[in-house]
Coordinates of C-alpha atoms (C1' of nucleotides) in Angstrom, one line a residue:
Chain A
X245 CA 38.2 44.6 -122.7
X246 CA 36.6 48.1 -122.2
X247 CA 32.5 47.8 -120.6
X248 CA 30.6 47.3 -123.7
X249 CA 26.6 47.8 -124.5
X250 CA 24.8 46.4 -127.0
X251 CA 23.0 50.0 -128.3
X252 CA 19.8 49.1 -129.9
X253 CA 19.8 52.6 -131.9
X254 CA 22.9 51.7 -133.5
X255 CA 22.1 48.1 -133.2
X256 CA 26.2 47.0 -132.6
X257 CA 27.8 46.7 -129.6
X258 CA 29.8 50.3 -128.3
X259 CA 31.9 51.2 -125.5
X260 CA 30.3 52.8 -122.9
X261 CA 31.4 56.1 -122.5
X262 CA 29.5 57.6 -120.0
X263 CA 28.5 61.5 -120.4
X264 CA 29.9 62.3 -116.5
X265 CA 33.4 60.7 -115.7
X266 CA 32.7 57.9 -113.2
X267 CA 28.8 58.7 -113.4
X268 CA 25.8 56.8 -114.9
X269 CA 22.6 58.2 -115.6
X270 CA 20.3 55.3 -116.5
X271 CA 16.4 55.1 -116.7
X272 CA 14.2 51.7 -117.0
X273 CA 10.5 51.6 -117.7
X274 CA 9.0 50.4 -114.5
X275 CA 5.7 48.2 -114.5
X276 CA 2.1 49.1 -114.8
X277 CA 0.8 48.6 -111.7
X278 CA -2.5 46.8 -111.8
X279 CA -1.7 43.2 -111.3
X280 CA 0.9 41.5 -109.5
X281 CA 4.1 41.0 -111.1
X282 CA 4.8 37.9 -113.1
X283 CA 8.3 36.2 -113.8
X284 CA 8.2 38.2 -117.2
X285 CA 9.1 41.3 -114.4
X286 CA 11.6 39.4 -112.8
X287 CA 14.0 38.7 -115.7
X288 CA 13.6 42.5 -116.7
X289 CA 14.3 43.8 -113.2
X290 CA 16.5 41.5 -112.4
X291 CA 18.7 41.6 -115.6
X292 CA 19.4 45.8 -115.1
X293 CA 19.7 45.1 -111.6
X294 CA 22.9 43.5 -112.4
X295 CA 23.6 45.9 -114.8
X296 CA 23.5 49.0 -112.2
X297 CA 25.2 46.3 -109.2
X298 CA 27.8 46.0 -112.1
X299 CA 28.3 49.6 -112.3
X300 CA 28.5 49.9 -109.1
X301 CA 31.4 47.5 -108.4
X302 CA 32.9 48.9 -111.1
X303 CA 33.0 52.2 -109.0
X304 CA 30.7 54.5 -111.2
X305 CA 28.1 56.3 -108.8
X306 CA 24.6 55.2 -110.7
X307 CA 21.1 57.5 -110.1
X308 CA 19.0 54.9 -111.2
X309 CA 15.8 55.7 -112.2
X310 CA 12.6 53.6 -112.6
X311 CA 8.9 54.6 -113.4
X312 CA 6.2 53.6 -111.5
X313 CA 3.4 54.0 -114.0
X314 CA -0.3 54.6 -112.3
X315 CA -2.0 56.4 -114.8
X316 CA -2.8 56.9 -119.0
X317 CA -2.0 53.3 -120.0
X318 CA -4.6 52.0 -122.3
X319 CA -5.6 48.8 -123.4
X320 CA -6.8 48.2 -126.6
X321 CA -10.5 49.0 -125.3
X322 CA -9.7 52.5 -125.0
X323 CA -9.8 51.5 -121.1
X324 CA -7.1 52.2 -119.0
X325 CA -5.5 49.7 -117.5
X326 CA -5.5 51.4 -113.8
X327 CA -9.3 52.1 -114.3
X328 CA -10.3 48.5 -115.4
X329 CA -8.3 47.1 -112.2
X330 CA -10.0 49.6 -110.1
X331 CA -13.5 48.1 -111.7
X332 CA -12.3 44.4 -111.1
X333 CA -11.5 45.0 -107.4
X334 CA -14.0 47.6 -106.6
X335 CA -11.2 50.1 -105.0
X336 CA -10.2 53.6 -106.0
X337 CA -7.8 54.1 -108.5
X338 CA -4.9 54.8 -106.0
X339 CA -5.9 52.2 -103.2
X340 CA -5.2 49.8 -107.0
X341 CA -2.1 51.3 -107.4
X342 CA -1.2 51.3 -103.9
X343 CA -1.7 47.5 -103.6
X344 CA 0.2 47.1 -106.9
X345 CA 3.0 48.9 -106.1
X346 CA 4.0 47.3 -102.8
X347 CA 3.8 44.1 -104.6
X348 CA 5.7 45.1 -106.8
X349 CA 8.5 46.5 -104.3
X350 CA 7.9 43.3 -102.5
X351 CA 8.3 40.9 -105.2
X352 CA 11.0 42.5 -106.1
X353 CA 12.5 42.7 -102.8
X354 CA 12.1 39.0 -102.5
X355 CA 14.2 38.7 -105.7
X356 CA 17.3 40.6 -104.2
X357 CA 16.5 43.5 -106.4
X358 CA 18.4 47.0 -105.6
X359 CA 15.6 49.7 -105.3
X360 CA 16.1 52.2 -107.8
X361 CA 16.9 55.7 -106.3
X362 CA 14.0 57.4 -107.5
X363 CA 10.5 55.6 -108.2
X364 CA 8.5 58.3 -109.8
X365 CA 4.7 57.7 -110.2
X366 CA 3.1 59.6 -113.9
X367 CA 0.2 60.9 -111.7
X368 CA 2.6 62.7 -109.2
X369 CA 4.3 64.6 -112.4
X370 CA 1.5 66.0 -114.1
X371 CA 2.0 69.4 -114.5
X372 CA 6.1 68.3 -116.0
X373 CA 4.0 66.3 -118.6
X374 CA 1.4 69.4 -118.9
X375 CA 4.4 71.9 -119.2
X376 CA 6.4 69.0 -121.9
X377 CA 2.8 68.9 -124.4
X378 CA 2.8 72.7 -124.1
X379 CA 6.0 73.2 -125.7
X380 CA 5.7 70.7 -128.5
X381 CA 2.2 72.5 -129.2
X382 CA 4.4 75.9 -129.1
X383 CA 7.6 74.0 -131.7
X384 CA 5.0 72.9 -133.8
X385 CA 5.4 68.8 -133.0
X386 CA 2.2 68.1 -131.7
X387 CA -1.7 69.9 -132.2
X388 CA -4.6 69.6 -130.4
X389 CA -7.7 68.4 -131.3
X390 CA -11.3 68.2 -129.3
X391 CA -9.3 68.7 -126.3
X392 CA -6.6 65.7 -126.8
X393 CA -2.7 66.6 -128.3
X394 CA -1.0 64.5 -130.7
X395 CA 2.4 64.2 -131.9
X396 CA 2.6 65.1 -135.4
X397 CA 5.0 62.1 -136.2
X398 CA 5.4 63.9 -140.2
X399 CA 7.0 66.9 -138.8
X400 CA 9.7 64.7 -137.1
X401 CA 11.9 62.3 -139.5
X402 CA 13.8 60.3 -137.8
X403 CA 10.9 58.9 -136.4
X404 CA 10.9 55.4 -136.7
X405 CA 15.0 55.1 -136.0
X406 CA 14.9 52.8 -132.9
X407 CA 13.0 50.1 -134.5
X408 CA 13.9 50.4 -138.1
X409 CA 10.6 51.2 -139.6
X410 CA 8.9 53.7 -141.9
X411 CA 5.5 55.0 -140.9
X412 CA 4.1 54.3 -144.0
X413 CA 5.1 50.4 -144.2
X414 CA 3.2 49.7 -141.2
X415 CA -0.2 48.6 -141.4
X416 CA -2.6 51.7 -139.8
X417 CA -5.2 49.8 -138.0
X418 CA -3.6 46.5 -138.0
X419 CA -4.5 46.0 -134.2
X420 CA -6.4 49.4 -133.1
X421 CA -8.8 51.1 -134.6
X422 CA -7.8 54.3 -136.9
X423 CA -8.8 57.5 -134.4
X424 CA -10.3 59.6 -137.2
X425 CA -9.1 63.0 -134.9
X426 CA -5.6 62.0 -136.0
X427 CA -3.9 63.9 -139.0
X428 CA -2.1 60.3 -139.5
X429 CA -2.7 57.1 -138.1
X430 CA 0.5 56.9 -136.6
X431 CA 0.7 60.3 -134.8
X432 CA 0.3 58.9 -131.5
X433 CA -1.4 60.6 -128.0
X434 CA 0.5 63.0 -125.8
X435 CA -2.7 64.1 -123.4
X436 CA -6.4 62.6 -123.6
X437 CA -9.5 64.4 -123.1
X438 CA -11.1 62.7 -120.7
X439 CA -14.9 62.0 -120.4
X440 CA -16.8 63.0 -117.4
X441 CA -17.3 59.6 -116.3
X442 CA -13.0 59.0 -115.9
X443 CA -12.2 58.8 -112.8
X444 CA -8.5 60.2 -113.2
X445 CA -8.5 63.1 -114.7
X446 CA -6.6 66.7 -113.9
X447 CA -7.5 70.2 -115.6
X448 CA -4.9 71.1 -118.5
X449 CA -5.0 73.9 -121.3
X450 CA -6.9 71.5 -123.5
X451 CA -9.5 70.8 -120.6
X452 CA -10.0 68.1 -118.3
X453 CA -8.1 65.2 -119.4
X454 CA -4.8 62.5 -118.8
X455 CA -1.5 62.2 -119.8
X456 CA -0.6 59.7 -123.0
X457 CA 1.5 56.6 -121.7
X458 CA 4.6 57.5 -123.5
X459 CA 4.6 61.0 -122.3
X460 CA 5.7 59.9 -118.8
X461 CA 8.6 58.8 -119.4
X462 CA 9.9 61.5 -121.2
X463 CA 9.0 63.7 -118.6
X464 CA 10.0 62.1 -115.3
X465 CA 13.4 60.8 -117.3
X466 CA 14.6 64.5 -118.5
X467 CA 13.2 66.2 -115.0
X468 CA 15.8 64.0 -112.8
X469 CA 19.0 63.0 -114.9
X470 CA 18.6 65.4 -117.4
X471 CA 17.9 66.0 -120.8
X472 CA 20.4 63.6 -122.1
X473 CA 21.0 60.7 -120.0
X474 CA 23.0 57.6 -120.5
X475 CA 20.9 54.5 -120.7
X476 CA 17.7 54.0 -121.1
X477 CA 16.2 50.4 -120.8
X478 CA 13.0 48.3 -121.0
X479 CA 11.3 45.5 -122.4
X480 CA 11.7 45.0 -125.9
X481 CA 7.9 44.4 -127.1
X482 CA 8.3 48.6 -125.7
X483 CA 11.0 49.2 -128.4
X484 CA 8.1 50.1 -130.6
X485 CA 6.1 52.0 -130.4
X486 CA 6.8 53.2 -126.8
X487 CA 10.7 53.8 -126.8
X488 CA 10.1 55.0 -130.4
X489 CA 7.7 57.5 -129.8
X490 CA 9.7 58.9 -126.4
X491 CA 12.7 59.8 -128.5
X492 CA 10.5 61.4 -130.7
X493 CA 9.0 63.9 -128.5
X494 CA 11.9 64.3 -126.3
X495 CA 14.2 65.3 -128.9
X496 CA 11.8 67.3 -130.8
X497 CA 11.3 69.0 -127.2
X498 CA 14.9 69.6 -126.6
X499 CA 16.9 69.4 -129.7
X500 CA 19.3 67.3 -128.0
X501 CA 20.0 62.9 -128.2
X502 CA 17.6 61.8 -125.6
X503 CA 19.3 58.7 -124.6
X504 CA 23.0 58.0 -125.8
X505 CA 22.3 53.8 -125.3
X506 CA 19.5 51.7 -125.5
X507 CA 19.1 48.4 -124.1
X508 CA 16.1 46.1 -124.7
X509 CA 15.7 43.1 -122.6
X510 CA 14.4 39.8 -124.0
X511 CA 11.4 38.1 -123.2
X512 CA 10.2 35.1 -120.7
X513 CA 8.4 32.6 -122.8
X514 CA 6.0 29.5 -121.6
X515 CA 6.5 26.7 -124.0
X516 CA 7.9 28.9 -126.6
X517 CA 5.6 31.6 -126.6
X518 CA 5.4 34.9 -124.7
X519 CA 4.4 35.1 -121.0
X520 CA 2.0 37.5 -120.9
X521 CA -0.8 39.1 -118.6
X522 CA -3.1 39.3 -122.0
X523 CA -2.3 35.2 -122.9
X524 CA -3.4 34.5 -119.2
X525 CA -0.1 32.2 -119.5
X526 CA 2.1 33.9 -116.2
X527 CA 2.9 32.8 -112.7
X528 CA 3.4 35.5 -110.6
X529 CA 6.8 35.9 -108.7
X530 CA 4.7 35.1 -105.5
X531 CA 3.9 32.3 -106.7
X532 CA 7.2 30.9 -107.6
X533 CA 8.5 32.1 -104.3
X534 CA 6.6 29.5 -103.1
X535 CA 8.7 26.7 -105.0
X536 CA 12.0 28.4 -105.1
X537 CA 13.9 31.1 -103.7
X538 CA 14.7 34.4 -105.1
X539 CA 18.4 33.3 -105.6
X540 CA 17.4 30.6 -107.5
X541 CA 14.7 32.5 -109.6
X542 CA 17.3 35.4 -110.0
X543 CA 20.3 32.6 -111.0
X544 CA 17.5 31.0 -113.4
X545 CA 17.2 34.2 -115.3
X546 CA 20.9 35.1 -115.5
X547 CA 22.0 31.2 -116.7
X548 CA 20.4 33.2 -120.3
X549 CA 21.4 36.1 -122.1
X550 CA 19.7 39.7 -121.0
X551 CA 18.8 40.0 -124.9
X552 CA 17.7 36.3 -125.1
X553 CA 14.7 34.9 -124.5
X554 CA 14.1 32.3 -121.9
X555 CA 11.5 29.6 -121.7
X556 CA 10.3 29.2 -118.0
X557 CA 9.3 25.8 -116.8
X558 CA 9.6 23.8 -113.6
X559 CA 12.6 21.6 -115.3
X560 CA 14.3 24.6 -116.2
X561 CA 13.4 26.1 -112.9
X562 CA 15.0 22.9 -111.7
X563 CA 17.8 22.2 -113.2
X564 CA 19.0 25.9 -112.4
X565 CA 18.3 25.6 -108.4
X566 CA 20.2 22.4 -108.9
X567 CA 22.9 24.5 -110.0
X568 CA 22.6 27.3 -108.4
X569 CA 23.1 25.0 -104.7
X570 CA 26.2 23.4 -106.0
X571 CA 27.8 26.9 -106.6
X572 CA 26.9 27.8 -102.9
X573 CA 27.4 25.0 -101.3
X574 CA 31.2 25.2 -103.0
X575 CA 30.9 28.8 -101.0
X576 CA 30.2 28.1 -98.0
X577 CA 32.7 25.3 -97.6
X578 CA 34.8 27.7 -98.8
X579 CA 33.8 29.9 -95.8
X580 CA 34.2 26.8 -93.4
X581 CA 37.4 26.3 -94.2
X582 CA 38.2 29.9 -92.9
X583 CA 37.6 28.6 -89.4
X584 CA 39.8 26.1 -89.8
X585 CA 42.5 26.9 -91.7
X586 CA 45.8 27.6 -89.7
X587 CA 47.8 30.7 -89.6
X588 CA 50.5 31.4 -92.0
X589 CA 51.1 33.6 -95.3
X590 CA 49.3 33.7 -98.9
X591 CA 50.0 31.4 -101.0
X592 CA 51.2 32.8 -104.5
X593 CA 49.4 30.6 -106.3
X594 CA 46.1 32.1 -104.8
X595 CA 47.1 35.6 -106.4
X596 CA 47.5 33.5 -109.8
X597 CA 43.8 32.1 -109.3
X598 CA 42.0 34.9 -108.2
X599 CA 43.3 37.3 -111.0
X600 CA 42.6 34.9 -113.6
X601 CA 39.3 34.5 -112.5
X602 CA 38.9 38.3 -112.0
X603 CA 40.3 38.7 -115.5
X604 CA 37.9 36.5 -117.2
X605 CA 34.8 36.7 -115.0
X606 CA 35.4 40.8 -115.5
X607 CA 35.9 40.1 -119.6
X608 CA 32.6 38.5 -119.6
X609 CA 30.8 41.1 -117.9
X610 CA 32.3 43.8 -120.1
X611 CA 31.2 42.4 -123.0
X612 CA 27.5 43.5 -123.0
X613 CA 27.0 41.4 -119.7
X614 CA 27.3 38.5 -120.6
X615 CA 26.3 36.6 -117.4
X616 CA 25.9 33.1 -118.6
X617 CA 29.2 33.0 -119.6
X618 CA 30.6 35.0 -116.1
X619 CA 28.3 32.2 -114.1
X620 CA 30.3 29.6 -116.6
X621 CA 33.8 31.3 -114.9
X622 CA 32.7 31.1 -111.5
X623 CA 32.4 27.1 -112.0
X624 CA 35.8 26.9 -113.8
X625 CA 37.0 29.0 -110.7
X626 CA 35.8 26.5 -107.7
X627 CA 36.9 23.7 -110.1
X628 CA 40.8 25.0 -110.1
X629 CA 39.9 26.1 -106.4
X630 CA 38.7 23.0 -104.8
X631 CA 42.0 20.9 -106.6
X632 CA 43.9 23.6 -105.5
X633 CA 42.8 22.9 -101.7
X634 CA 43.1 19.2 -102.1
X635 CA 46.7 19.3 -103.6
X636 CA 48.0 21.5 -100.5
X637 CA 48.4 19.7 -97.5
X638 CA 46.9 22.5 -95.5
X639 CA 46.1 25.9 -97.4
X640 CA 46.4 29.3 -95.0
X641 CA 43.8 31.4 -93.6
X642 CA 45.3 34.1 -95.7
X643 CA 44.8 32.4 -98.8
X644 CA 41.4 31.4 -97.9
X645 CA 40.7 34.7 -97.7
X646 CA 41.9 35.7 -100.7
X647 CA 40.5 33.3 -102.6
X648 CA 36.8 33.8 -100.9
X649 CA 37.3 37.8 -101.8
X650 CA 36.0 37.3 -105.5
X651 CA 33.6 35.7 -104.8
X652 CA 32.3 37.7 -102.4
X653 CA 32.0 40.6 -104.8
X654 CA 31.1 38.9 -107.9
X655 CA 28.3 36.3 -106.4
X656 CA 27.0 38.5 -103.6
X657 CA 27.8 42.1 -104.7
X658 CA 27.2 41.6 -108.5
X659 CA 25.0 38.4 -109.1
X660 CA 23.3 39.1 -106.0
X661 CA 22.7 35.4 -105.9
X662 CA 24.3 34.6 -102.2
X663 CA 21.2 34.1 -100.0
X664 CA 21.3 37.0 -97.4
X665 CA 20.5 34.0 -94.5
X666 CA 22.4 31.0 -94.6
X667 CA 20.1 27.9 -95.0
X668 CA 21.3 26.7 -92.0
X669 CA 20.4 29.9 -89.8
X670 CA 16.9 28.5 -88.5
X671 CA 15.4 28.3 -85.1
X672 CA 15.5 24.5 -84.8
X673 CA 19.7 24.8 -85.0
X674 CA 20.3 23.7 -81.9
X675 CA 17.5 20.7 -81.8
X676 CA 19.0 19.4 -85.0
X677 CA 22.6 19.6 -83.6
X678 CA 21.4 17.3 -80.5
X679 CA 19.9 15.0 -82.9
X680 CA 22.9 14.4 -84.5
X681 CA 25.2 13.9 -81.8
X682 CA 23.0 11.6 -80.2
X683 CA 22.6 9.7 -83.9
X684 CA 26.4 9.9 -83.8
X685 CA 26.8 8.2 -80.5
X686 CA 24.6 5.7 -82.0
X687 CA 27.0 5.5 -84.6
X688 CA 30.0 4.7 -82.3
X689 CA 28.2 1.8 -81.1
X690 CA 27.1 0.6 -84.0
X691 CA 23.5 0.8 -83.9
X692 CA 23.0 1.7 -87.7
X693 CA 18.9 0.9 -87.5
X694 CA 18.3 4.0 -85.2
X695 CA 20.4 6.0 -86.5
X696 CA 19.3 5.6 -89.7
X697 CA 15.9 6.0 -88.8
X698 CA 16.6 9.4 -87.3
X699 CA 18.6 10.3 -90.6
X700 CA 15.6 9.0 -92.4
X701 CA 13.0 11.6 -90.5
X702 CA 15.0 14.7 -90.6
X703 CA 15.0 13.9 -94.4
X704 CA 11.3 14.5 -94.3
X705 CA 11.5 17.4 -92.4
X706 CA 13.7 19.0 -95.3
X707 CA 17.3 18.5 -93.3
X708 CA 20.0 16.8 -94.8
X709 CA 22.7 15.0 -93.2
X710 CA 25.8 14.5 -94.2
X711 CA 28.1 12.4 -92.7
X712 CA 32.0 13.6 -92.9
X713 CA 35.2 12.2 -91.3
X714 CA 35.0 14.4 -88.2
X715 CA 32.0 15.8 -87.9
X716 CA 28.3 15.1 -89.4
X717 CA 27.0 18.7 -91.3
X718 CA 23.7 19.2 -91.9
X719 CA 22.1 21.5 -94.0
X720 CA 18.2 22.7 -95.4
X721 CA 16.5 21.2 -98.3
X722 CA 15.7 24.0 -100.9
X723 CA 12.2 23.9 -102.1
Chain B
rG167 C1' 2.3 42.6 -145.8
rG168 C1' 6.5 45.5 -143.2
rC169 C1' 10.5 45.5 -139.3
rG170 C1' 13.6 42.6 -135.9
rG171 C1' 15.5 38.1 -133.8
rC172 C1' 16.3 32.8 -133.1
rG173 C1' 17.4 27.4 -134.6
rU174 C1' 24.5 24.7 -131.0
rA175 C1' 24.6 17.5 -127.1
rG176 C1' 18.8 14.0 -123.9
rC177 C1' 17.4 19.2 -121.7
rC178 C1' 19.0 24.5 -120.6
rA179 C1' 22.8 27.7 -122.7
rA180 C1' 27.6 30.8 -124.1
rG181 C1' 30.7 31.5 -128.2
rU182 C1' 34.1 31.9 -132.4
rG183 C1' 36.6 33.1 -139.9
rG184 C1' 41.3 28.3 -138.5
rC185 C1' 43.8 26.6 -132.1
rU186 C1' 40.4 21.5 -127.1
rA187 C1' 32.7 24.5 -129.8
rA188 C1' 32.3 27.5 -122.5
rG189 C1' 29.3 26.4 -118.5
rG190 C1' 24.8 24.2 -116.0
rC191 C1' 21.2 20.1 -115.5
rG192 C1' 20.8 14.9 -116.5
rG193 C1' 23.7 10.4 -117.3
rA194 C1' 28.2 7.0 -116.6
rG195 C1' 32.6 5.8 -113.7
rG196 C1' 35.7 6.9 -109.4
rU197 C1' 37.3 9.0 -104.2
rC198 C1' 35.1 9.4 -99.4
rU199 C1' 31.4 6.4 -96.3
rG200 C1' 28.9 1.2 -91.7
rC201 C1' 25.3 2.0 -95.7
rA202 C1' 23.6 6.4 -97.7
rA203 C1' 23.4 11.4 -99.1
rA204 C1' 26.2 15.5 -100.2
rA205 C1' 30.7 17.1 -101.9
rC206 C1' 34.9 16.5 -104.9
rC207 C1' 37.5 14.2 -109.4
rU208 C1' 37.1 12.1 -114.5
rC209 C1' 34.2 11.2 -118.9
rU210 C1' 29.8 12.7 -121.8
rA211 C1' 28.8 17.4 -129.6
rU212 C1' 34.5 14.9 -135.4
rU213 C1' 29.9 18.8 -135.0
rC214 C1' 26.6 24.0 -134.7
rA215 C1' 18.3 23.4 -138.7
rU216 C1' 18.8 22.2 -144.3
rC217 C1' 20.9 23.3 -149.1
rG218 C1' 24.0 26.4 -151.9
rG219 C1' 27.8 30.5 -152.4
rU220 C1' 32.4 33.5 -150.8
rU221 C1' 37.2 31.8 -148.8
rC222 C1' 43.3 28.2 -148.5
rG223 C1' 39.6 27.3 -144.5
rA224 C1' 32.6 28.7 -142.2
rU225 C1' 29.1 26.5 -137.0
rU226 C1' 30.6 31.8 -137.5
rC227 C1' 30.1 36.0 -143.5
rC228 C1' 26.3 36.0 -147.9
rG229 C1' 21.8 33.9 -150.3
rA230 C1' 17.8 30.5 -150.4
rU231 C1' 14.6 27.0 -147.9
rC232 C1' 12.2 24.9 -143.5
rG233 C1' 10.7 25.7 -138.4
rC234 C1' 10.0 29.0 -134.2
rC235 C1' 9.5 33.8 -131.6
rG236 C1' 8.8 39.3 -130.9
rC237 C1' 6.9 44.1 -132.7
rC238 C1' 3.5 46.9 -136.3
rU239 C1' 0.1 52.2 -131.1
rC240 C1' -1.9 46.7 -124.7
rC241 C1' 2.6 44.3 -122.1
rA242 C1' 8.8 43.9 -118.6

RNA sequence: GGCGGCGUAGCCAAGUGGCUAAGGCGGAGGUCUGCAAAACCUCUAUUCAUCGGUUCGAUUCCGAUCGCCGCCUCCA
């Protein structure tokens, strides 16, 4: 099966045909950065992180690009969201945004996510959105008024042919307030004048004002993959109006297809209901890193659909780090064996296991990305893997190899959910392993009170033992 | 009110016009073990919200009903 997308503006699934042989050009709306990142972040992050790892393995060179939005996004107050952080914590705009965007970069570090290869920030591209508004004034797509622009949505048709909807079905002042400097309620902002009292605010043709949130990502998209790119992604709740309104201007700028394919992530809900920095209802990602590891967080979020929704709870949490440590505990036995294993050639019926699992890992991931149903293959592959191994009387290193070599690019390379440390790689290695052979001489004479008792306290230090035929293995308790 | 989506086992979650309806968690049994634990192996939905329709055949397509969610200028 050809690598197929889901395209929300055709709403069917296509084959991705990329504009550049072996290229990718793909943009994702980054966060807002005025609070820390919540696991509503992580599943978006995460879920085109795998995308672009995907793309990668797949041998297509990928400029990934991701917005780092500091400026011009307003709440329903009329306040921007920067400024009201800046309030709250009593720091300059830009100290805010500072803060905010190292956690961001550190949550998402935590969570195994590939930095994008440019993170541009709206405030550092403020004359591209100044020059972008100029030229819609100058085609006729967008007027000013009392020193803010709008996009004149009437003069452009196909607005409204993301998300389905005519302008005039939708209910003007449903949420916000009708802006009486509007021609039509659903023209929407392109610059802001901005009062004396803003705090951001840079000189413009119109006067002193700020860019309109949608405006940024036009600009910063078109300036560094050009004016049509491949895929653009983001959150679906940004389908409308957001992705709506950036095709609008963009196209009306150039004349061109903005985007060829967009993809619209699903959202995390908390007992069934959006998780949300407005609802109060979020835990942040640093939070959860304190329960569970980024692998496990990152596994948690694949186990569902990019396009479906996922309800986050500690069972759920649970019963996917429960999972997620069978899978790589399967691994690195896998990758003990290696050491073990004697010399000797492949064994053809490794070449029959690893291409079927290629084959129907690589199906799923072609078909729109499907990684609950990949993750499904990599269990079906350790289950014909492990019987393998136990019907052999002694499998080679070679084959080993071989059969470790899919997993290696499909768990760690793709999934990104192989922890970068080994559990076992801590500084109290070497106590442990005295512990245990002195518990194991203990063993050999018998004296099962003592050395249960020491089995008994490394459990409540977080080490497991486990006992085997020849040697005792001991590994660390996630969580 | 308009637009879009969902409802699959105790829980999470893929999928399909007919072949055994993936996989994970949990549960049951077994192998191993001094006992454990872990790991491994086996089993665990005659049925896909409800009711109609199309069809030789529907969980899948169409319609209605019920329940839930997202968006309608704040959000990943």
């Amino acid at each position: 099966m050809p690598l197929t997308i889901y395209n929300s503006l055709s709403r069917k699934k296509e084959i991705f045909k990329p504009l550049n042989e072996g290229r990718v050009l793909m943009y994702v709306c980054g966060p807002t950065v005025y609070d820390y990142p919540h696991i509503g972040h992580a599943k978006s992050y995460i879920s085109f992180d795998v995308i672009v790892r995907y793309f990668r393995y797949l041998n297509y060179t990928v400029r990934y690009v991701q917005n780092i939005t500091d400026v011009g996004h307003l709440l329903d107050s009329g306040e921007d969201r920067i400024l009201k952080g800046a309030k709250r914590e009593k720091l300059e705009p830009m100290e805010l945004v500072e803060r905010y965007t190292w956690a961001y970069f550190d949550a998402m570090d935590a969570l195994n996510v590939v930095r994008p290869d440019i993170s541009p920030r709206a405030t550092g591209h403020v004359p591209e959105q100044v020059a972008f508004v100029r030229e819609l004034i100058r085609k006729g797509y967008a007027y000013e008024m009392n020193g803010s622009v709008y996009f004149d949505v009437t003069r452009w048709e196909s607005y409204g042919k993301l998300s389905g909807r005519k302008v005039e079905d939708q209910q003007a002042g449903a949420r916000v307030d009708v802006n009486e400097e509007k021609r039509n309620p659903a023209d929407f902002a392109l610059w802001k004048k901005a009062e004396p009292e803003h705090v951001m605010q840079w000189d413009s043709p119109w006067g002193r004002g700020y860019p309109g949130w949608h405006i940024e990502c036009s600009a910063m998209s078109m300036k560094y993959l050009g004016t049509t790119f491949d895929i653009h992604g983001g959150g679906i709740e940004n389908q409308f109006p957001h992705h709506e309104c950036e095709i609008a201007q963009s196209e009306a700028l150039t004349g061109k297809p903005f985007a060829n394919y967009w993809m619209h992530n699903n959202m995390v809900l908390v007992n069934g209901v959006k998780m949300s920095k407005s609802l109060g209802n979020f835990t942040t990602i640093s939070d959860a890193l304190q329960k569970y590891s980024g692998e496990q967080i990152r596994f948690f979020i694949l186990q569902t659909h990019y396009r479906s929704p996922v309800d986050f709870s500690d069972d759920a949490m649970d019963a996917a780090s429960q999972g997620l440590d069978r899978l790589l505990s399967n691994y690195w036995n896998l990758k003990s064996l290696l050491q073990q294993a004697p010399e000797g050639e492949a064994n053809p019926r490794t070449e029959e296991l690893t291409s079927l699992f290629r084959e129907k890992f690589e199906e799923q991931m072609n078909d729109d990305f499907n990684t609950p149903a990949a993750i499904a293959q990599v269990f079906e592959y350790f289950r014909r893997v492990n019987k393998f191994i136990t019907s052999e009387n002694a499998v080679s290193r070679s084959s080993i190899q071989s059969l470790i070599q899919p997993l290696d690019d499909y768990l760690d390379r793709v999934l990104g959910i192989v922890p970068y440390k080994k559990p076992q790689d801590i500084s109290a290695g070497p106590f442990i392993d005295l512990l245990i052979s002195v518990r194991n001489e203990l063993r050999r004479k018998k004296e099962w009170q003592l050395s249960d008792f020491i089995r008994d306290k490394l459990i409540e230090q977080n080490i497991e033992l486990e006992d085997g035929k020849e040697e005792t293995k001991w590994r660390v308790r996630q969580k």
